Coordinates of C-alpha atoms in Angstrom, one line a residue:
Chain K
X1 CA 12.4 -28.9 2.4
X2 CA 13.6 -32.5 3.4
X3 CA 14.4 -33.5 -0.2
X4 CA 18.3 -32.4 0.0
X5 CA 18.5 -34.0 3.3
X6 CA 16.8 -37.2 2.4
X7 CA 18.9 -37.3 -0.9
X8 CA 22.3 -36.6 0.9
X9 CA 21.4 -39.4 3.7
X10 CA 20.6 -41.9 1.1
X11 CA 23.9 -41.5 -0.5
X12 CA 25.7 -42.6 2.7
X13 CA 23.5 -45.6 3.4
X14 CA 26.0 -47.4 1.4
X15 CA 29.1 -45.2 1.9
X16 CA 31.5 -47.6 0.1
X17 CA 29.1 -47.6 -3.1
X18 CA 28.9 -43.8 -3.0
X19 CA 32.8 -43.3 -2.7
X20 CA 33.8 -46.0 -5.3
X21 CA 31.2 -44.1 -7.9
X22 CA 32.5 -40.6 -6.7
X23 CA 36.0 -42.1 -7.1
X24 CA 35.5 -43.3 -10.7
X25 CA 34.2 -39.5 -11.5
X26 CA 37.5 -38.4 -9.6
X27 CA 39.9 -40.4 -11.4
X28 CA 37.8 -39.6 -14.9
X29 CA 37.9 -35.7 -14.1
X30 CA 41.7 -35.7 -12.8
X31 CA 42.7 -38.1 -16.0
X32 CA 41.1 -36.2 -18.8
X33 CA 41.8 -32.5 -17.2
X34 CA 45.5 -34.0 -17.0
X35 CA 45.4 -35.3 -20.5
X36 CA 43.7 -32.1 -21.8
X37 CA 46.2 -30.0 -19.9
X38 CA 49.1 -31.7 -21.6
X39 CA 47.7 -31.5 -24.8
X40 CA 46.8 -27.9 -24.7
X41 CA 50.2 -27.4 -23.1
X42 CA 52.0 -29.0 -26.3
X43 CA 49.9 -27.2 -28.6
X44 CA 50.4 -23.9 -26.7
X45 CA 54.1 -24.8 -27.1
X46 CA 54.0 -25.6 -30.8
X47 CA 51.9 -22.5 -31.3
X48 CA 54.2 -20.5 -29.4
X49 CA 57.1 -21.9 -31.1
X50 CA 55.8 -21.1 -34.6
X51 CA 54.7 -17.7 -33.8
X52 CA 57.7 -16.6 -31.8
X53 CA 60.2 -18.2 -34.4
X54 CA 59.0 -16.5 -37.3
X55 CA 55.4 -15.8 -38.2
X56 CA 54.2 -13.6 -35.1
X57 CA 50.3 -14.3 -34.2
X58 CA 49.3 -12.3 -37.2
X59 CA 50.5 -10.5 -40.0
X60 CA 49.6 -7.2 -42.3
X61 CA 50.7 -7.1 -45.7
X62 CA 49.0 -6.1 -49.0
X63 CA 46.5 -8.2 -50.9
X64 CA 49.0 -8.3 -53.7
X65 CA 51.7 -9.5 -51.5
X66 CA 49.6 -12.1 -50.5
X67 CA 49.1 -13.2 -54.3
X68 CA 52.2 -12.5 -55.5
X69 CA 55.3 -12.2 -53.1
X70 CA 57.6 -9.7 -54.9
X71 CA 59.2 -6.6 -53.6
X72 CA 57.0 -4.7 -55.8
X73 CA 54.0 -5.5 -53.7
X74 CA 55.5 -3.8 -50.5
X75 CA 54.0 -1.0 -48.6
X76 CA 54.6 1.9 -46.7
X77 CA 53.9 1.6 -42.8
X78 CA 52.0 4.8 -42.8
X79 CA 51.0 7.0 -39.8
X80 CA 47.3 5.9 -40.3
X81 CA 48.0 2.0 -40.4
X82 CA 50.4 2.7 -37.4
X83 CA 47.7 4.3 -35.4
X84 CA 45.2 1.6 -36.0
X85 CA 48.0 -1.3 -34.8
X86 CA 48.9 1.0 -31.8
X87 CA 45.3 1.4 -30.8
X88 CA 44.5 -2.4 -30.7
X89 CA 44.9 -3.2 -27.1
X90 CA 45.6 -7.1 -27.5
X91 CA 48.8 -6.1 -29.2
X92 CA 51.9 -6.3 -27.3
X93 CA 54.4 -5.9 -29.9
X94 CA 55.0 -5.7 -33.7
X95 CA 57.7 -5.3 -36.2
X96 CA 58.5 -4.5 -39.6
X97 CA 59.9 -6.6 -42.0
X98 CA 61.4 -6.5 -45.6
X99 CA 61.7 -9.9 -47.2
X100 CA 63.3 -11.0 -50.5
X101 CA 65.4 -13.1 -52.4
X102 CA 69.0 -12.6 -53.3
X103 CA 72.2 -14.2 -54.4
X104 CA 75.0 -14.4 -51.9
X105 CA 78.3 -14.9 -52.5
X106 CA 81.9 -15.4 -51.0
X107 CA 84.7 -15.6 -53.0
X108 CA 83.9 -18.0 -55.6
X109 CA 80.8 -19.6 -53.9
X110 CA 77.3 -18.4 -54.7
X111 CA 73.8 -19.3 -53.3
X112 CA 70.4 -18.2 -53.1
X113 CA 69.1 -17.2 -49.8
X114 CA 66.2 -15.4 -47.9
X115 CA 67.2 -11.7 -47.0
X116 CA 65.1 -10.6 -43.9
X117 CA 65.5 -6.8 -43.3
X118 CA 64.4 -6.2 -39.6
X119 CA 64.3 -3.7 -36.9
X120 CA 66.8 -5.5 -34.6
X121 CA 65.1 -4.2 -31.5
X122 CA 61.6 -4.8 -32.2
X123 CA 62.4 -8.1 -34.1
X124 CA 64.0 -9.5 -30.9
X125 CA 60.8 -8.7 -28.7
X126 CA 58.8 -10.5 -31.1
X127 CA 60.8 -13.7 -32.2
X128 CA 63.7 -13.4 -29.5
X129 CA 66.1 -13.8 -32.7
X130 CA 69.1 -12.6 -30.5
X131 CA 69.1 -15.9 -28.6
X132 CA 69.9 -17.8 -31.9
X133 CA 73.3 -15.9 -32.2
X134 CA 75.9 -18.6 -31.7
X135 CA 78.9 -16.7 -32.7
X136 CA 79.5 -13.0 -33.2
X137 CA 76.9 -10.2 -32.1
X138 CA 73.4 -9.5 -32.7
X139 CA 72.7 -6.5 -34.8
X140 CA 72.0 -2.9 -34.3
X141 CA 69.7 -0.8 -36.4
X142 CA 72.3 1.8 -37.2
X143 CA 74.9 -0.3 -38.3
X144 CA 75.4 -2.0 -41.7
X145 CA 76.0 -5.9 -41.0
X146 CA 74.2 -9.2 -41.6
X147 CA 73.5 -12.1 -39.2
X148 CA 74.0 -15.7 -41.4
X149 CA 72.2 -19.0 -40.6
X150 CA 75.0 -21.5 -39.7
X151 CA 74.7 -24.0 -42.8
X152 CA 74.8 -21.3 -45.1
X153 CA 77.8 -19.6 -43.5
X154 CA 79.4 -23.0 -43.7
X155 CA 78.5 -23.3 -47.4
X156 CA 79.8 -20.0 -48.4
X157 CA 82.9 -20.6 -46.2
X158 CA 82.6 -17.7 -44.1
X159 CA 82.6 -16.7 -40.5
X160 CA 82.3 -13.5 -38.4
X161 CA 84.1 -10.5 -39.6
X162 CA 83.9 -11.9 -43.2
X163 CA 81.9 -10.0 -45.9
X164 CA 79.0 -11.2 -48.0
X165 CA 78.3 -10.1 -51.2
X166 CA 74.5 -9.6 -52.1
X167 CA 73.0 -8.9 -55.3
X168 CA 69.8 -9.5 -57.1
X169 CA 66.7 -7.3 -58.3
X170 CA 65.3 -4.6 -56.3
X171 CA 62.2 -2.6 -56.1
X172 CA 60.6 -2.2 -59.6
X173 CA 63.7 -4.1 -61.4
X174 CA 66.6 -1.9 -60.2
X175 CA 69.7 -3.5 -59.6
X176 CA 70.2 -4.5 -56.0
X177 CA 73.9 -5.3 -55.0
X178 CA 76.2 -4.7 -51.8
X179 CA 78.8 -5.8 -50.0
X180 CA 78.2 -6.3 -46.0
X181 CA 80.4 -7.6 -43.1
X182 CA 79.0 -10.7 -41.0
X183 CA 78.2 -9.6 -37.4
X184 CA 77.1 -12.9 -36.4
X185 CA 76.1 -16.4 -37.1
X186 CA 72.6 -17.7 -36.2
X187 CA 72.0 -21.5 -35.5
X188 CA 68.2 -22.3 -35.3
X189 CA 67.2 -25.9 -34.1
X190 CA 65.7 -26.7 -37.6
X191 CA 68.4 -27.6 -40.3
X192 CA 66.0 -26.1 -43.0
X193 CA 66.1 -22.8 -41.5
X194 CA 70.0 -22.9 -41.2
X195 CA 70.5 -23.3 -44.9
X196 CA 69.0 -20.3 -46.0
X197 CA 68.5 -16.9 -43.8
X198 CA 70.4 -13.9 -43.8
X199 CA 69.2 -11.1 -41.4
X200 CA 70.0 -7.2 -41.9
X201 CA 68.7 -4.1 -40.5
X202 CA 65.7 -2.8 -42.3
X203 CA 67.1 0.3 -43.5
X204 CA 70.0 -1.4 -45.0
X205 CA 67.8 -3.9 -46.8
X206 CA 65.5 -1.1 -47.9
X207 CA 68.6 0.8 -49.3
X208 CA 69.9 -2.8 -50.8
X209 CA 66.5 -3.3 -52.6
X210 CA 65.9 0.5 -53.5
X211 CA 62.6 0.1 -51.4
X212 CA 63.1 3.3 -49.4
X213 CA 60.5 3.1 -46.3
X214 CA 58.7 0.0 -47.8
X215 CA 58.1 -3.2 -46.0
X216 CA 56.4 -6.6 -46.8
X217 CA 54.8 -7.2 -43.7
X218 CA 54.2 -6.0 -40.1
X219 CA 54.7 -8.8 -37.8
X220 CA 52.4 -8.6 -34.9
X221 CA 52.4 -10.3 -31.2
X222 CA 49.7 -10.5 -28.7
X223 CA 49.6 -12.0 -25.2
X224 CA 48.6 -15.5 -26.2
X225 CA 46.8 -17.7 -28.7
X226 CA 43.6 -17.3 -26.6
X227 CA 43.5 -13.5 -27.8
X228 CA 43.6 -14.1 -31.4
X229 CA 40.1 -14.2 -32.4
X230 CA 39.5 -10.8 -30.6
X231 CA 42.5 -9.5 -32.1
X232 CA 41.8 -10.4 -35.6
X233 CA 38.0 -9.5 -35.3
X234 CA 38.9 -6.2 -34.3
X235 CA 41.9 -5.6 -37.0
X236 CA 39.8 -6.9 -39.5
X237 CA 37.0 -4.3 -38.9
X238 CA 39.6 -1.6 -39.2
X239 CA 42.1 -2.9 -41.9
X240 CA 40.7 -2.4 -45.6
X241 CA 42.0 -2.8 -48.9
X242 CA 44.7 -2.8 -50.1
X243 CA 45.7 -4.2 -46.8
X244 CA 45.0 -7.4 -45.3
X245 CA 45.5 -9.2 -41.9
X246 CA 46.0 -12.7 -41.5
X247 CA 46.4 -15.0 -38.4
X248 CA 49.1 -17.6 -37.7
X249 CA 46.1 -20.3 -38.5
X250 CA 45.9 -18.7 -42.1
X251 CA 49.7 -18.4 -42.8
X252 CA 50.7 -21.8 -41.1
X253 CA 47.2 -24.2 -42.1
X254 CA 49.5 -27.4 -41.8
X255 CA 50.1 -26.9 -38.0
X256 CA 46.3 -26.4 -37.6
X257 CA 45.7 -29.5 -39.2
X258 CA 48.0 -31.3 -37.2
X259 CA 46.7 -29.8 -34.0
X260 CA 43.4 -30.7 -35.1
X261 CA 44.4 -34.3 -36.0
X262 CA 46.0 -34.5 -32.6
X263 CA 42.6 -33.0 -30.9
X264 CA 40.6 -36.0 -32.8
X265 CA 42.9 -38.6 -31.0
X266 CA 42.6 -37.1 -27.6
X267 CA 38.7 -36.6 -27.9
X268 CA 39.0 -40.2 -28.8
X269 CA 40.6 -41.2 -25.6
X270 CA 38.3 -39.0 -23.4
X271 CA 35.2 -40.4 -24.8
X272 CA 36.6 -43.7 -24.0
X273 CA 37.1 -42.3 -20.3
X274 CA 33.7 -40.6 -20.2
X275 CA 31.9 -44.2 -21.3
X276 CA 33.7 -45.9 -18.6
X277 CA 32.5 -43.2 -15.9
X278 CA 29.1 -43.3 -17.5
X279 CA 28.7 -47.2 -17.1
X280 CA 30.1 -46.7 -13.4
X281 CA 27.7 -44.1 -12.5
X282 CA 24.8 -45.9 -14.3
X283 CA 25.4 -49.1 -12.5
X284 CA 25.1 -47.4 -9.2
X285 CA 22.2 -45.3 -10.0
X286 CA 20.3 -48.7 -11.4
X287 CA 21.3 -50.4 -8.1
X288 CA 20.0 -47.8 -6.2
X289 CA 16.6 -47.4 -7.5
X290 CA 16.0 -51.2 -7.9
X291 CA 17.2 -52.0 -4.3
X292 CA 14.7 -48.9 -3.0
X293 CA 11.6 -49.8 -5.0
X294 CA 9.4 -50.4 -1.9
X295 CA 10.6 -47.4 -0.1
X296 CA 9.9 -45.2 -3.0
X297 CA 6.5 -46.8 -3.2
X298 CA 5.7 -46.2 0.4
X299 CA 6.8 -42.4 0.0
X300 CA 4.5 -42.1 -2.9
X301 CA 1.8 -44.1 -1.2
X302 CA 1.9 -41.6 2.0
X303 CA 1.5 -38.6 -0.1
X304 CA 4.5 -37.8 -1.8
X305 CA 4.1 -36.3 -5.4
X306 CA 6.0 -38.3 -8.1
X307 CA 7.9 -35.4 -9.2
X308 CA 9.0 -34.5 -5.5
X309 CA 10.3 -37.9 -5.6
X310 CA 11.9 -37.5 -8.9
X311 CA 13.8 -34.6 -7.4
X312 CA 15.2 -36.6 -4.6
X313 CA 16.7 -39.3 -6.9
X314 CA 18.1 -36.2 -9.4
X315 CA 19.6 -34.9 -6.3
X316 CA 21.2 -38.3 -5.4
X317 CA 22.7 -38.4 -8.7
X318 CA 23.9 -34.8 -8.8
X319 CA 25.4 -35.3 -5.3
X320 CA 27.3 -38.3 -6.6
X321 CA 28.7 -36.1 -9.6
X322 CA 29.1 -32.9 -7.7
X323 CA 31.3 -34.8 -4.9
X324 CA 33.6 -36.8 -7.6
X325 CA 34.0 -33.6 -9.9
X326 CA 34.9 -31.4 -7.1
X327 CA 37.6 -34.0 -5.8
X328 CA 38.5 -34.4 -9.2
X329 CA 39.2 -30.6 -9.6
X330 CA 40.8 -30.3 -6.1
X331 CA 43.4 -32.8 -6.9
X332 CA 43.7 -31.9 -10.9
X333 CA 44.3 -27.9 -10.5
X334 CA 47.5 -27.9 -8.3
X335 CA 48.7 -31.1 -10.1
X336 CA 48.5 -29.3 -13.7
X337 CA 49.5 -26.3 -12.0
X338 CA 52.9 -27.7 -10.8
X339 CA 53.7 -29.2 -14.1
X340 CA 53.2 -25.8 -15.6
X341 CA 55.4 -24.5 -13.7
X342 CA 57.8 -27.5 -13.9
X343 CA 57.5 -28.9 -17.4
X344 CA 58.5 -32.6 -17.6
X345 CA 61.9 -32.7 -19.3
X346 CA 62.1 -35.1 -22.2
X347 CA 65.0 -37.3 -23.1
X348 CA 65.8 -39.5 -26.1
X349 CA 64.7 -39.7 -29.6
X350 CA 61.3 -37.8 -28.5
X351 CA 63.7 -34.9 -27.5
X352 CA 65.7 -35.0 -30.5
X353 CA 62.9 -34.8 -32.8
X354 CA 61.5 -31.8 -30.8
X355 CA 64.6 -30.0 -31.0
X356 CA 64.9 -30.7 -34.6
X357 CA 61.4 -29.2 -34.9
X358 CA 62.9 -26.2 -33.0
X359 CA 60.7 -27.0 -29.8
X360 CA 62.4 -27.2 -26.4
X361 CA 62.0 -30.9 -25.4
X362 CA 59.7 -30.4 -22.5
X363 CA 56.1 -31.7 -22.1
X364 CA 54.3 -29.0 -21.3
X365 CA 50.9 -28.3 -19.6
X366 CA 48.4 -25.8 -19.6
X367 CA 46.4 -24.1 -16.9
X368 CA 43.5 -22.6 -19.2
X369 CA 40.1 -22.3 -17.1
X370 CA 38.3 -23.9 -19.9
X371 CA 40.4 -27.4 -19.5
X372 CA 38.7 -27.7 -16.0
X373 CA 35.5 -26.2 -16.4
X374 CA 34.9 -28.0 -19.8
X375 CA 35.6 -31.5 -18.3
X376 CA 33.7 -30.6 -14.9
X377 CA 30.6 -29.6 -17.4
X378 CA 31.0 -32.8 -19.3
X379 CA 31.0 -34.9 -16.4
X380 CA 28.1 -33.1 -15.0
X381 CA 26.1 -33.4 -18.0
X382 CA 26.9 -37.2 -18.4
X383 CA 25.7 -37.3 -14.6
X384 CA 22.4 -35.5 -15.4
X385 CA 21.8 -37.6 -18.3
X386 CA 22.1 -40.5 -16.2
X387 CA 19.5 -39.1 -13.8
X388 CA 16.9 -39.3 -16.5
X389 CA 16.5 -42.8 -15.5
X390 CA 15.2 -42.4 -11.9
X391 CA 13.4 -39.5 -13.1
X392 CA 11.6 -41.5 -15.3
X393 CA 11.3 -44.6 -12.9
X394 CA 9.9 -42.3 -10.5
X395 CA 6.9 -41.4 -13.0
X396 CA 6.5 -45.4 -14.0
X397 CA 6.7 -47.2 -10.9
X398 CA 3.6 -49.2 -10.2
X399 CA 2.6 -48.6 -6.7
X400 CA 0.9 -52.2 -6.1
X401 CA 4.3 -53.8 -7.4
X402 CA 6.9 -51.5 -5.7
X403 CA 5.0 -52.0 -2.2
X404 CA 5.3 -55.8 -2.7
X405 CA 9.2 -55.5 -3.6
Chain D
X1 CA -21.8 -41.3 9.9
X2 CA -20.2 -43.2 6.7
X3 CA -16.4 -42.7 6.2
X4 CA -16.1 -44.7 3.4
X5 CA -18.8 -46.1 0.9
X6 CA -17.8 -48.8 -1.5
X7 CA -20.3 -49.8 -4.3
X8 CA -19.7 -52.7 -6.5
X9 CA -15.8 -52.6 -6.3
X10 CA -14.3 -55.4 -8.8
X11 CA -10.6 -55.9 -9.8
X12 CA -10.2 -58.2 -12.5
X13 CA -6.2 -59.3 -13.3
X14 CA -5.7 -60.3 -16.9
X15 CA -3.1 -62.9 -16.7
X16 CA -1.9 -64.4 -20.0
X17 CA -4.3 -67.3 -19.8
X18 CA -7.3 -66.7 -17.7
X19 CA -8.8 -63.7 -16.0
X20 CA -8.8 -63.6 -12.2
X21 CA -11.4 -61.6 -10.3
X22 CA -9.4 -60.7 -7.4
X23 CA -12.4 -58.8 -6.0
X24 CA -15.8 -59.3 -7.2
X25 CA -18.4 -56.6 -6.8
X26 CA -18.0 -55.7 -3.2
X27 CA -20.3 -53.1 -1.8
X28 CA -20.0 -52.0 2.1
X29 CA -19.6 -49.1 4.1
X30 CA -17.6 -48.3 6.9
X31 CA -18.5 -45.6 9.7
X32 CA -16.2 -43.3 11.6
X33 CA -14.5 -44.8 14.4
X34 CA -14.8 -48.6 13.3
X35 CA -11.9 -51.0 14.3
X36 CA -12.5 -53.4 11.6
X37 CA -10.6 -56.5 10.6
X38 CA -10.9 -57.7 7.0
X39 CA -9.9 -61.3 7.1
X40 CA -9.7 -64.1 4.7
X41 CA -7.1 -67.0 3.6
X42 CA -4.3 -65.9 1.5
X43 CA -5.3 -64.9 -2.2
X44 CA -9.1 -64.0 -1.0
X45 CA -8.4 -60.7 -2.2
X46 CA -8.5 -58.7 1.1
X47 CA -5.0 -56.8 0.3
X48 CA -6.1 -56.0 -3.3
X49 CA -9.3 -54.8 -1.6
X50 CA -7.3 -52.5 0.9
X51 CA -5.1 -51.3 -2.0
X52 CA -8.4 -50.2 -3.9
X53 CA -10.0 -48.6 -0.7
X54 CA -6.6 -46.5 -0.1
X55 CA -6.1 -45.4 -3.8
X56 CA -3.1 -47.5 -4.2
X57 CA -4.5 -49.8 -6.8
X58 CA -7.1 -48.9 -9.4
X59 CA -10.4 -51.1 -9.7
X60 CA -11.4 -52.5 -12.8
X61 CA -15.2 -51.0 -11.9
X62 CA -16.9 -50.0 -9.1
X63 CA -16.7 -46.7 -6.9
X64 CA -14.7 -45.8 -3.8
X65 CA -16.2 -42.7 -2.2
X66 CA -14.3 -41.4 0.6
X67 CA -15.8 -38.1 2.4
X68 CA -18.3 -37.7 -0.4
X69 CA -15.5 -37.8 -3.1
X70 CA -15.0 -40.7 -5.4
X71 CA -11.2 -41.2 -5.2
X72 CA -10.9 -43.2 -8.4
X73 CA -12.4 -40.0 -10.5
X74 CA -9.4 -38.1 -9.6
X75 CA -6.2 -37.7 -11.6
X76 CA -3.1 -39.2 -10.4
X77 CA -1.7 -36.3 -8.9
X78 CA -4.9 -35.2 -7.0
X79 CA -5.2 -38.9 -5.8
X80 CA -1.5 -38.6 -4.2
X81 CA -2.8 -35.7 -2.3
X82 CA -6.1 -37.1 -1.3
X83 CA -4.1 -40.1 0.3
X84 CA -1.9 -37.7 2.1
X85 CA -5.0 -35.9 3.5
X86 CA -7.4 -38.6 4.2
X87 CA -5.7 -42.1 4.3
X88 CA -2.9 -43.3 7.1
X89 CA -0.9 -46.5 6.1
X90 CA 0.6 -49.0 8.1
X91 CA 2.5 -51.7 6.2
X92 CA 3.6 -55.2 7.0
X93 CA 7.2 -54.4 7.0
X94 CA 6.8 -50.9 8.7
X95 CA 8.4 -49.3 5.6
X96 CA 9.6 -46.3 7.5
X97 CA 12.4 -44.3 5.6
X98 CA 15.6 -45.7 6.8
X99 CA 17.6 -42.3 6.3
X100 CA 15.2 -40.2 8.7
X101 CA 14.8 -40.5 12.4
X102 CA 11.7 -41.7 14.1
X103 CA 10.7 -38.2 14.7
X104 CA 11.6 -37.1 11.1
X105 CA 9.6 -40.1 9.6
X106 CA 6.5 -38.9 11.5
X107 CA 7.0 -35.0 10.7
X108 CA 7.9 -35.8 7.0
X109 CA 4.2 -36.3 6.1
X110 CA 3.2 -33.1 7.9
X111 CA 6.0 -31.5 5.8
X112 CA 4.5 -32.8 2.5
X113 CA 1.1 -31.1 3.8
X114 CA 2.9 -27.9 4.4
X115 CA 2.1 -27.5 8.0
X116 CA 4.2 -25.2 10.0
X117 CA 7.6 -26.0 11.6
X118 CA 6.2 -25.4 15.1
X119 CA 3.0 -27.5 14.6
X120 CA 4.9 -30.4 13.2
X121 CA 7.1 -30.6 15.8
X122 CA 4.5 -30.5 18.6
X123 CA 2.4 -33.0 16.9
X124 CA 5.3 -35.3 16.3
X125 CA 6.4 -35.3 20.1
X126 CA 2.9 -35.9 21.2
X127 CA 2.3 -38.7 18.7
X128 CA 5.5 -40.5 19.7
X129 CA 5.0 -40.0 23.1
X130 CA 1.2 -41.4 22.6
X131 CA 2.8 -44.6 21.2
X132 CA 5.1 -44.8 23.8
X133 CA 8.5 -44.2 22.3
X134 CA 8.9 -40.5 23.0
X135 CA 12.5 -41.1 24.0
X136 CA 13.5 -42.8 20.7
X137 CA 12.5 -39.5 18.6
X138 CA 16.1 -39.3 17.4
X139 CA 16.9 -42.9 16.7
X140 CA 16.9 -43.9 12.8
X141 CA 14.8 -47.2 12.1
X142 CA 17.6 -49.4 12.3
X143 CA 18.2 -48.7 15.9
X144 CA 14.8 -49.6 16.8
X145 CA 13.1 -53.1 17.3
X146 CA 10.3 -54.2 14.9
X147 CA 7.5 -53.5 17.6
X148 CA 9.2 -50.1 18.0
X149 CA 9.4 -49.5 14.4
X150 CA 5.6 -50.3 13.9
X151 CA 4.4 -47.8 16.7
X152 CA 6.5 -45.3 14.7
X153 CA 4.7 -46.3 11.6
X154 CA 1.4 -45.9 13.7
X155 CA 2.5 -42.5 14.9
X156 CA 3.2 -41.8 11.0
X157 CA -0.1 -42.7 10.2
X158 CA -1.8 -40.9 12.8
X159 CA 0.3 -37.7 11.8
X160 CA -1.6 -36.2 8.7
X161 CA -4.9 -36.6 10.7
X162 CA -6.5 -39.1 8.3
X163 CA -10.0 -40.3 8.2
X164 CA -8.9 -43.8 8.4
X165 CA -6.0 -45.9 8.8
X166 CA -5.5 -48.9 6.6
X167 CA -3.2 -51.6 8.0
X168 CA -2.1 -54.2 5.9
X169 CA -0.9 -57.4 8.4
X170 CA 0.4 -55.0 10.8
X171 CA 1.3 -57.7 13.1
X172 CA 2.9 -60.5 10.8
X173 CA 6.4 -59.4 11.5
X174 CA 6.2 -59.0 15.3
X175 CA 6.4 -61.3 18.1
X176 CA 3.5 -61.8 20.6
X177 CA 4.2 -59.2 22.9
X178 CA 5.2 -56.7 20.6
X179 CA 1.8 -57.7 18.9
X180 CA -0.5 -57.2 22.0
X181 CA 0.9 -54.1 22.9
X182 CA 0.7 -52.7 19.3
X183 CA -3.1 -53.9 19.0
X184 CA -3.4 -52.2 22.5
X185 CA -2.0 -49.0 21.2
X186 CA -3.9 -48.7 17.9
X187 CA -7.2 -49.4 20.1
X188 CA -6.3 -46.6 22.3
X189 CA -5.5 -44.3 19.3
X190 CA -8.8 -45.6 17.6
X191 CA -10.6 -44.4 20.7
X192 CA -8.7 -41.3 21.6
X193 CA -8.6 -39.9 17.9
X194 CA -11.7 -41.3 16.8
X195 CA -9.7 -42.7 13.6
X196 CA -11.3 -45.3 11.7
X197 CA -9.0 -48.4 11.6
X198 CA -9.3 -51.1 8.9
X199 CA -7.1 -54.1 8.9
X200 CA -6.2 -56.6 6.6
X201 CA -4.9 -59.8 8.6
X202 CA -4.9 -63.5 9.5
X203 CA -3.9 -62.8 12.9
X204 CA -6.6 -64.1 15.4
X205 CA -5.4 -61.6 17.9
X206 CA -6.2 -58.8 15.8
X207 CA -9.6 -60.6 15.2
X208 CA -10.0 -60.4 18.8
X209 CA -9.9 -56.9 19.3
X210 CA -11.7 -56.0 16.3
X211 CA -15.2 -54.7 16.6
X212 CA -16.2 -55.7 13.1
X213 CA -15.0 -58.7 11.2
X214 CA -15.4 -58.7 7.3
X215 CA -14.6 -62.0 5.8
X216 CA -13.5 -62.3 2.1
X217 CA -13.1 -65.3 0.0
X218 CA -12.7 -65.4 -3.6
X219 CA -13.0 -61.8 -3.6
X220 CA -16.6 -61.7 -2.4
X221 CA -17.9 -60.9 1.3
X222 CA -18.4 -64.1 3.1
X223 CA -19.9 -62.3 6.3
X224 CA -20.0 -59.0 8.1
X225 CA -19.9 -59.4 11.8
X226 CA -20.0 -56.6 14.5
X227 CA -19.0 -57.2 18.0
X228 CA -19.7 -55.0 20.9
X229 CA -16.0 -55.1 22.6
X230 CA -14.5 -52.4 24.7

């Protein structure tokens, strides 16, 4: 039918007006996708940082350990549990940990610290721990030895090759004591972490605390955060009491809160942008309808049904939206992809703060498909909501008045 | 044979202060093939009369019966379909669809009627040739003179094979040579297709061509004269 042709040609009766209106949509889509890509990129970096740094995307532990984090609430990573984890396709890596507290001494200095027993190879796959070794060497699973966080090492006045005495309480109240050589010094970006951590091979830690074959948690990695809900859903189906599975979101609620707060700010900015776009399109559509009243009246007079006329006007509005959105996406996709591959380096205080938070000082971008289609969809919904005006107008147009216009 | 029968047609406009009777109880018939001018001073009610006749403006009371159908008993959708199939319009300002070519403007109404493409194209060519602008079939209205645009409007009005054509001041925007050639054309079409033409006009040249002149004043028919003109 001629509807599409008429609608399309009508757009180009005043090309500049169409270009300007589509242009406002173009810039709206471009800005909103750029902004969202940057927002999501920074969240991904933060989440990545948190999960890769320590917590993993998910952890499995016992319900008792969740309530009371003592070494008595540890568990044995059984074959049946291993099978569940191995069968879950979203999981890329996992590592066992035995975490507890102990006193650490060197000569006449003593301090409380967090002892983390790890399998050096699988831990490195999950958290890339090796990259924080600033002096000495990374652990080997068949060796006795520890990695000490830098500030703790400084406090205890020890270095690589020195020994540390660990003593405290082990599994079911047995005495835990041992002397271990320092294999390496860890230097984390966060000063808080540098004050308290000691990493040891898992077997050595289990022996120290007499918690043979026992672990406090299984730390799990998946491809990315977008797989999290599926992985959680699948694991929760399989893992029953006395075990439980928790996501990083449950383990780090303060980060979720921070992201939610930032999202709200971003949403406010995008809403402002959408309001500007809305008025831009609305202005054009009002003009397009009001200056063509007589023409619309003639169409009805010669026999066009009002519903058909409304389809022409809706098609015109749709085309404007489509041109703007398509142009916006054509520019925003490669632009955000470029910055995804080449994050913008940050300098000055912002960079310093980020480093202190353990985040690399870059402005990251995301290229998740929903960034693009959600913006496109929102703008198209706005456009089609505006199309309600010409739709109503085509049904309420008074013929005799329109023909005199 | 009567094409249109009008019975006691009245239109009252309710303004804020007074009720204005634009058309005041007109009863009249139009026969097939008539070439009629409805004349009268400005504000006499001739355009309102034509609008009610053409199904564009609802009368306050009275009947407009076209081919046995009282058009104001139809619902709004059916009345549009009725206009499309039975009435052709020629407006003072041509009112062609600016984004369509001359050919597309003529073809458009047949497309609304659901006529097959071949038939549409054939009739479009025939009509544009009949009105003398067959060579401008691909021109948009903005590239045509006023006279040419009004010829396209006449071709468009004839395209749906209507029972009659209503022309409201069709010559008002034309120079004298365009006016006389347009009148000649409409007269030819009237004879060729036996289509009834009803004009609302002030133009003496239109009156000189008309074979029937109805004079309206204050919403009432003052006179109804028939002339034997070739």
